[in-house]
Coordinates of C-alpha atoms and ligand atoms in Angstrom, one line a residue:
M28 CA 12.4 4.5 18.2
T29 CA 12.7 1.5 15.9
D30 CA 15.2 2.1 13.0
L31 CA 13.2 1.4 9.9
T32 CA 16.2 1.6 7.5
R33 CA 16.9 -2.1 7.9
Y34 CA 13.3 -3.0 6.9
K35 CA 13.4 -0.6 4.0
N36 CA 16.7 -2.1 2.8
L37 CA 15.4 -5.6 3.1
A38 CA 12.3 -4.6 1.0
D39 CA 14.4 -2.8 -1.6
R40 CA 16.6 -5.8 -2.0
A41 CA 13.7 -8.3 -2.2
I42 CA 12.0 -6.3 -5.0
E43 CA 15.3 -5.8 -6.9
D44 CA 16.0 -9.6 -6.6
A45 CA 12.5 -10.4 -7.8
L46 CA 12.9 -8.2 -10.9
Q47 CA 16.4 -9.4 -11.6
S48 CA 15.3 -13.0 -11.5
L49 CA 13.0 -12.4 -14.5
S50 CA 14.3 -13.8 -17.7
D51 CA 13.2 -13.4 -21.3
V52 CA 11.5 -10.1 -20.6
P53 CA 11.5 -7.5 -23.5
K54 CA 14.0 -4.8 -22.6
K55 CA 11.6 -1.8 -22.6
L56 CA 9.1 -3.7 -20.5
K57 CA 11.7 -4.6 -17.9
E58 CA 13.0 -1.1 -17.8
A59 CA 9.4 0.2 -17.2
M60 CA 8.9 -2.4 -14.4
V61 CA 12.2 -1.5 -12.7
Y62 CA 11.4 2.2 -13.1
A63 CA 8.0 1.7 -11.5
T64 CA 9.4 0.0 -8.4
A65 CA 12.9 1.6 -7.9
E66 CA 13.7 4.5 -5.6
G67 CA 11.4 6.9 -4.0
G68 CA 8.7 4.6 -2.5
K69 CA 8.5 4.6 1.3
R70 CA 7.9 0.8 1.3
V71 CA 5.1 1.3 3.9
R72 CA 3.4 -2.0 3.1
P73 CA 6.4 -4.2 3.2
I74 CA 7.5 -2.6 6.5
L75 CA 4.1 -3.3 7.9
V76 CA 4.4 -7.0 6.8
M77 CA 7.7 -7.3 8.6
L78 CA 6.9 -5.4 11.7
S79 CA 3.7 -7.4 12.1
A80 CA 5.6 -10.7 11.7
E81 CA 8.1 -9.6 14.3
A82 CA 5.4 -8.4 16.7
V83 CA 4.1 -12.0 16.9
G84 CA 7.5 -13.5 17.3
G85 CA 8.4 -14.2 13.7
S86 CA 11.3 -12.9 11.6
A87 CA 11.3 -10.2 8.9
E88 CA 13.4 -12.4 6.6
N89 CA 10.8 -15.2 6.6
V90 CA 8.1 -12.9 5.3
L91 CA 10.1 -11.1 2.7
W92 CA 8.2 -12.9 0.0
L93 CA 4.9 -11.3 1.2
A94 CA 6.7 -8.0 1.6
A95 CA 7.9 -8.0 -2.0
A96 CA 4.6 -9.2 -3.3
V97 CA 2.6 -6.5 -1.6
E98 CA 4.9 -3.8 -2.8
L99 CA 4.7 -5.1 -6.4
I100 CA 0.9 -5.0 -6.2
H101 CA 1.1 -1.5 -4.8
S102 CA 3.5 -0.4 -7.5
Y103 CA 1.2 -1.7 -10.3
S104 CA -1.8 0.1 -8.7
L105 CA 0.1 3.4 -8.8
V106 CA 1.2 2.9 -12.4
H107 CA -2.4 2.3 -13.5
D108 CA -3.8 4.9 -11.2
D109 CA -1.5 7.6 -12.8
L110 CA -2.8 6.8 -16.4
P111 CA -4.7 9.5 -18.3
E112 CA -7.9 7.3 -18.0
M113 CA -7.6 7.3 -14.2
D114 CA -6.0 10.1 -12.3
N115 CA -3.9 11.5 -15.2
D116 CA -0.8 12.3 -13.2
D117 CA 2.4 13.4 -14.9
M118 CA 4.7 13.1 -11.8
R119 CA 5.2 10.5 -9.1
R120 CA 7.9 10.3 -6.5
G121 CA 9.5 13.5 -8.0
K122 CA 9.9 12.0 -11.5
P123 CA 7.8 11.5 -14.6
T124 CA 5.1 8.8 -14.2
V125 CA 5.6 5.5 -16.0
H126 CA 3.3 6.4 -18.9
K127 CA 5.0 9.8 -19.4
K128 CA 8.4 8.1 -19.6
F129 CA 7.5 4.8 -21.5
G130 CA 4.1 5.6 -23.0
A131 CA 0.6 4.5 -21.9
D132 CA 0.9 1.1 -23.7
F133 CA 4.0 0.1 -21.8
A134 CA 2.6 1.5 -18.5
V135 CA -0.4 -0.8 -18.8
L136 CA 1.8 -3.8 -19.6
A137 CA 4.4 -3.0 -16.9
G138 CA 1.5 -2.7 -14.3
D139 CA 0.1 -6.0 -15.5
A140 CA 3.5 -7.7 -15.3
L141 CA 4.2 -6.4 -11.8
L142 CA 0.9 -7.8 -10.6
N143 CA 1.6 -11.1 -12.2
L144 CA 5.1 -11.2 -10.7
A145 CA 3.5 -10.7 -7.3
F146 CA 1.3 -13.7 -7.8
E147 CA 4.3 -15.8 -9.0
I148 CA 6.1 -14.9 -5.8
L149 CA 3.1 -15.7 -3.7
I150 CA 2.5 -19.1 -5.3
E151 CA 6.2 -20.1 -5.1
N152 CA 6.1 -19.5 -1.4
I153 CA 3.0 -21.4 -0.4
K154 CA 4.6 -24.1 1.8
S155 CA 2.2 -24.4 4.7
E156 CA -1.4 -23.8 5.6
E157 CA -0.4 -20.5 7.1
S158 CA 1.5 -19.3 4.0
R159 CA -1.4 -20.3 1.8
A160 CA -3.8 -18.3 4.0
A161 CA -1.5 -15.3 4.1
A162 CA -1.1 -15.3 0.3
Y163 CA -4.9 -15.5 -0.1
I164 CA -5.5 -12.5 2.2
L165 CA -3.2 -10.5 0.0
A166 CA -4.8 -11.7 -3.2
R167 CA -8.4 -10.9 -2.0
A168 CA -7.4 -7.5 -0.7
A169 CA -6.0 -6.5 -4.1
G170 CA -9.0 -7.7 -6.0
A171 CA -12.4 -6.8 -7.2
S172 CA -13.9 -6.7 -3.7
G173 CA -10.8 -4.9 -2.3
M174 CA -8.5 -2.3 -3.7
I175 CA -10.0 -2.4 -7.2
A176 CA -13.5 -2.0 -5.7
G177 CA -12.3 1.1 -3.9
Q178 CA -10.9 2.5 -7.1
A179 CA -14.1 1.7 -9.0
L180 CA -16.2 3.5 -6.4
D181 CA -13.8 6.4 -6.3
L182 CA -14.1 6.9 -10.0
S183 CA -17.8 7.3 -9.9
Y184 CA -17.9 9.4 -6.7
S185 CA -18.5 13.1 -7.1
L186 CA -18.5 16.0 -4.7
N187 CA -22.3 16.1 -5.0
G188 CA -23.8 14.2 -2.1
A189 CA -20.3 13.3 -0.7
T190 CA -20.1 12.4 3.0
V191 CA -17.3 11.5 5.3
S192 CA -18.8 8.0 5.9
K193 CA -19.0 7.3 2.1
L194 CA -15.4 8.5 1.8
E195 CA -14.4 6.2 4.7
K196 CA -16.0 3.3 2.9
I197 CA -14.1 4.0 -0.4
N198 CA -10.8 4.6 1.4
S199 CA -11.1 1.5 3.5
L200 CA -11.2 -0.4 0.3
K201 CA -8.8 1.7 -1.9
T202 CA -6.1 2.2 0.6
G203 CA -7.1 0.3 3.8
K204 CA -7.4 -3.1 2.3
L205 CA -3.8 -3.4 1.2
L206 CA -2.4 -2.0 4.5
S207 CA -4.8 -4.3 6.5
A208 CA -3.7 -7.3 4.4
S209 CA -0.1 -6.4 4.9
A210 CA -0.4 -6.5 8.7
A211 CA -2.7 -9.6 8.8
S212 CA -0.7 -11.7 6.3
G213 CA 2.6 -10.9 8.0
A214 CA 1.3 -12.0 11.3
L215 CA -0.5 -15.0 9.9
A216 CA 2.6 -16.3 8.0
A217 CA 4.5 -15.9 11.3
G218 CA 2.1 -18.2 13.0
A219 CA -0.1 -15.8 15.0
P220 CA -3.4 -17.0 16.4
P221 CA -6.7 -15.9 14.8
H222 CA -7.5 -13.2 17.4
I223 CA -4.1 -11.5 16.9
V224 CA -4.4 -11.7 13.1
K225 CA -7.9 -10.1 13.5
A226 CA -6.5 -7.3 15.7
L227 CA -3.7 -6.6 13.2
E228 CA -6.2 -6.6 10.3
E229 CA -8.2 -3.9 12.1
F230 CA -5.0 -2.1 13.0
G231 CA -4.0 -2.0 9.3
L232 CA -7.5 -0.8 8.2
C233 CA -7.5 2.1 10.6
L234 CA -3.9 2.9 9.7
G235 CA -5.0 3.0 6.0
L236 CA -7.8 5.5 6.8
A237 CA -5.3 7.7 8.7
F238 CA -2.8 7.3 5.9
Q239 CA -5.3 8.4 3.2
A240 CA -6.4 11.4 5.3
V241 CA -2.8 12.6 5.6
D242 CA -2.3 11.9 1.9
D243 CA -5.3 14.0 1.0
I244 CA -4.0 16.9 3.0
M245 CA -0.6 16.7 1.4
D246 CA -2.1 16.4 -2.1
D247 CA -3.8 19.8 -1.7
G248 CA -4.3 21.3 -5.2
K249 CA -2.4 18.6 -7.1
K250 CA -5.5 16.7 -8.2
T251 CA -6.9 17.3 -11.7
R252 CA -10.3 15.8 -10.9
E253 CA -12.6 17.5 -8.4
E254 CA -13.0 14.3 -6.4
P255 CA -14.2 14.2 -2.8
N256 CA -11.4 13.9 -0.3
Y257 CA -10.9 14.7 3.4
L258 CA -9.5 18.1 2.6
R259 CA -12.5 19.1 0.4
L260 CA -15.1 17.6 2.9
V261 CA -13.8 18.7 6.3
G262 CA -10.8 21.0 5.5
E263 CA -7.2 20.8 6.7
T264 CA -7.9 20.9 10.4
G265 CA -10.8 18.5 10.2
G266 CA -8.7 16.1 8.1
K267 CA -5.9 16.3 10.6
E268 CA -8.3 15.5 13.5
L269 CA -9.7 12.6 11.6
A270 CA -6.2 11.3 10.8
E271 CA -5.4 11.5 14.5
S272 CA -8.6 9.7 15.5
Y273 CA -8.0 6.9 13.0
T274 CA -4.4 6.6 14.3
R275 CA -5.7 6.4 17.9
R276 CA -8.2 3.6 16.8
A277 CA -5.3 1.8 15.1
V278 CA -3.1 2.0 18.2
E279 CA -5.9 0.7 20.4
C280 CA -6.0 -2.5 18.2
L281 CA -2.5 -3.3 19.4
T282 CA -3.5 -3.7 23.1
S283 CA -3.5 -7.5 22.9
L284 CA 0.1 -7.5 21.7
G285 CA 1.3 -5.7 24.9
G286 CA 5.0 -4.6 24.7
R287 CA 5.5 -6.4 21.4
G288 CA 3.2 -3.9 19.7
K289 CA 5.7 -1.0 20.3
A290 CA 7.3 -0.9 16.9
L291 CA 3.9 -0.9 15.1
N292 CA 2.7 1.8 17.5
E293 CA 5.7 4.0 16.6
F294 CA 5.2 3.3 13.0
A295 CA 1.6 4.4 13.1
K296 CA 2.6 7.7 14.7
L297 CA 5.4 8.2 12.2
L298 CA 3.0 7.8 9.3
L299 CA 0.7 10.4 10.9
E300 CA 3.6 12.9 11.1
R301 CA 5.0 12.1 7.7
K302 CA 5.6 14.9 5.1
N303 CA 5.6 12.8 1.9
Ligands
LIG568 C1 -6.9 -2.1 -12.4 C2 -6.9 -0.3 -14.2 C3 -6.6 -0.7 -12.8 C4 -6.2 0.2 -12.0 C5 -5.9 -0.1 -10.6 C6 -6.5 -0.2 -7.9 C7 -5.9 1.0 -8.5 C8 -5.8 1.2 -10.0 C9 -5.3 1.9 -7.8 C10 -5.3 1.8 -6.3 C11 -5.8 3.0 -5.7 C12 -4.7 3.9 -5.2 C13 -3.6 4.4 -6.0 C14 -4.8 4.3 -3.9 C15 -4.0 5.3 -3.3 C16 -3.3 4.8 -2.1 C17 -2.1 5.7 -1.8 C18 -2.3 6.7 -0.7 C19 -1.0 5.6 -2.5 C20 0.3 6.3 -2.2 O1 1.0 5.4 -1.4 P1 2.4 5.7 -0.8 O2 2.4 7.0 -0.2 O3 3.3 5.7 -2.1 O4 2.8 4.5 0.1 P2 4.9 5.4 -2.2 O5 5.3 6.3 -3.3 O6 5.6 5.8 -0.9 O7 5.1 4.0 -2.5

């Protein structure tokens, strides 16, 4: 089993460095940004970037810029998602949400600034055609036809008329896009050929669907809004079965990588079994 500690530490340090390198940031804004990104996050997306790069013969260190950028985007999305106007959550990662600690005004600003920092990192690291394409994949995935589209559809989706296939569509945007872009951009920046990038993109998408199904099951009863999720639509057993089947689909996408897909395969199974 691949030891993921090294990848998590690399991601933690890259995010810390990115935040520390910021100058002339008002104190409370910086504190909110650090708070939103520090401890507690599993760093799933950065790990996926690094494992995908290694699976195609690249190095984790060389894609740290992508790893940091995707985690900053993910962190901003959580800060905004927790706001009263969205999911209205008081707690995240076992501590008060950013708006509970710093106020909604600073939570909005901290989220904006994290997203902007991600783009600064991406632009600074565009040094080749591959890195440009990798940065673009991430930018598109986070945008109005990607993660934000998923969030928009999610907000207007009610239990009335909900189906698994509609839910799949929303989740593939809301959660799948960023995971898919993590895998594809990591591989692309490491020089993978188009058919491998495509396979990893599909891997990330299926992984995202599995990830969201597991998340829904774990979130049981914590949601304030009666939104459709796998638990409400198909129950705990049905949700687990779906998560398993999405994971199987994800793992099948790794066939073309042969033995080099082992760490990604193990990672997919670890995410399926996770308890937080
Ligand atoms: C633009 C106003 C505005 C808001 C953006 C786009 C968006 C809000 C939110 C994204 C949607 C979202 C929060 C999807 C949920 C994905 C998910 C399962 C998050 C939890 O991810 P983990 O478990 O979190 O990786 P950790 O804490 O480990 O980092």
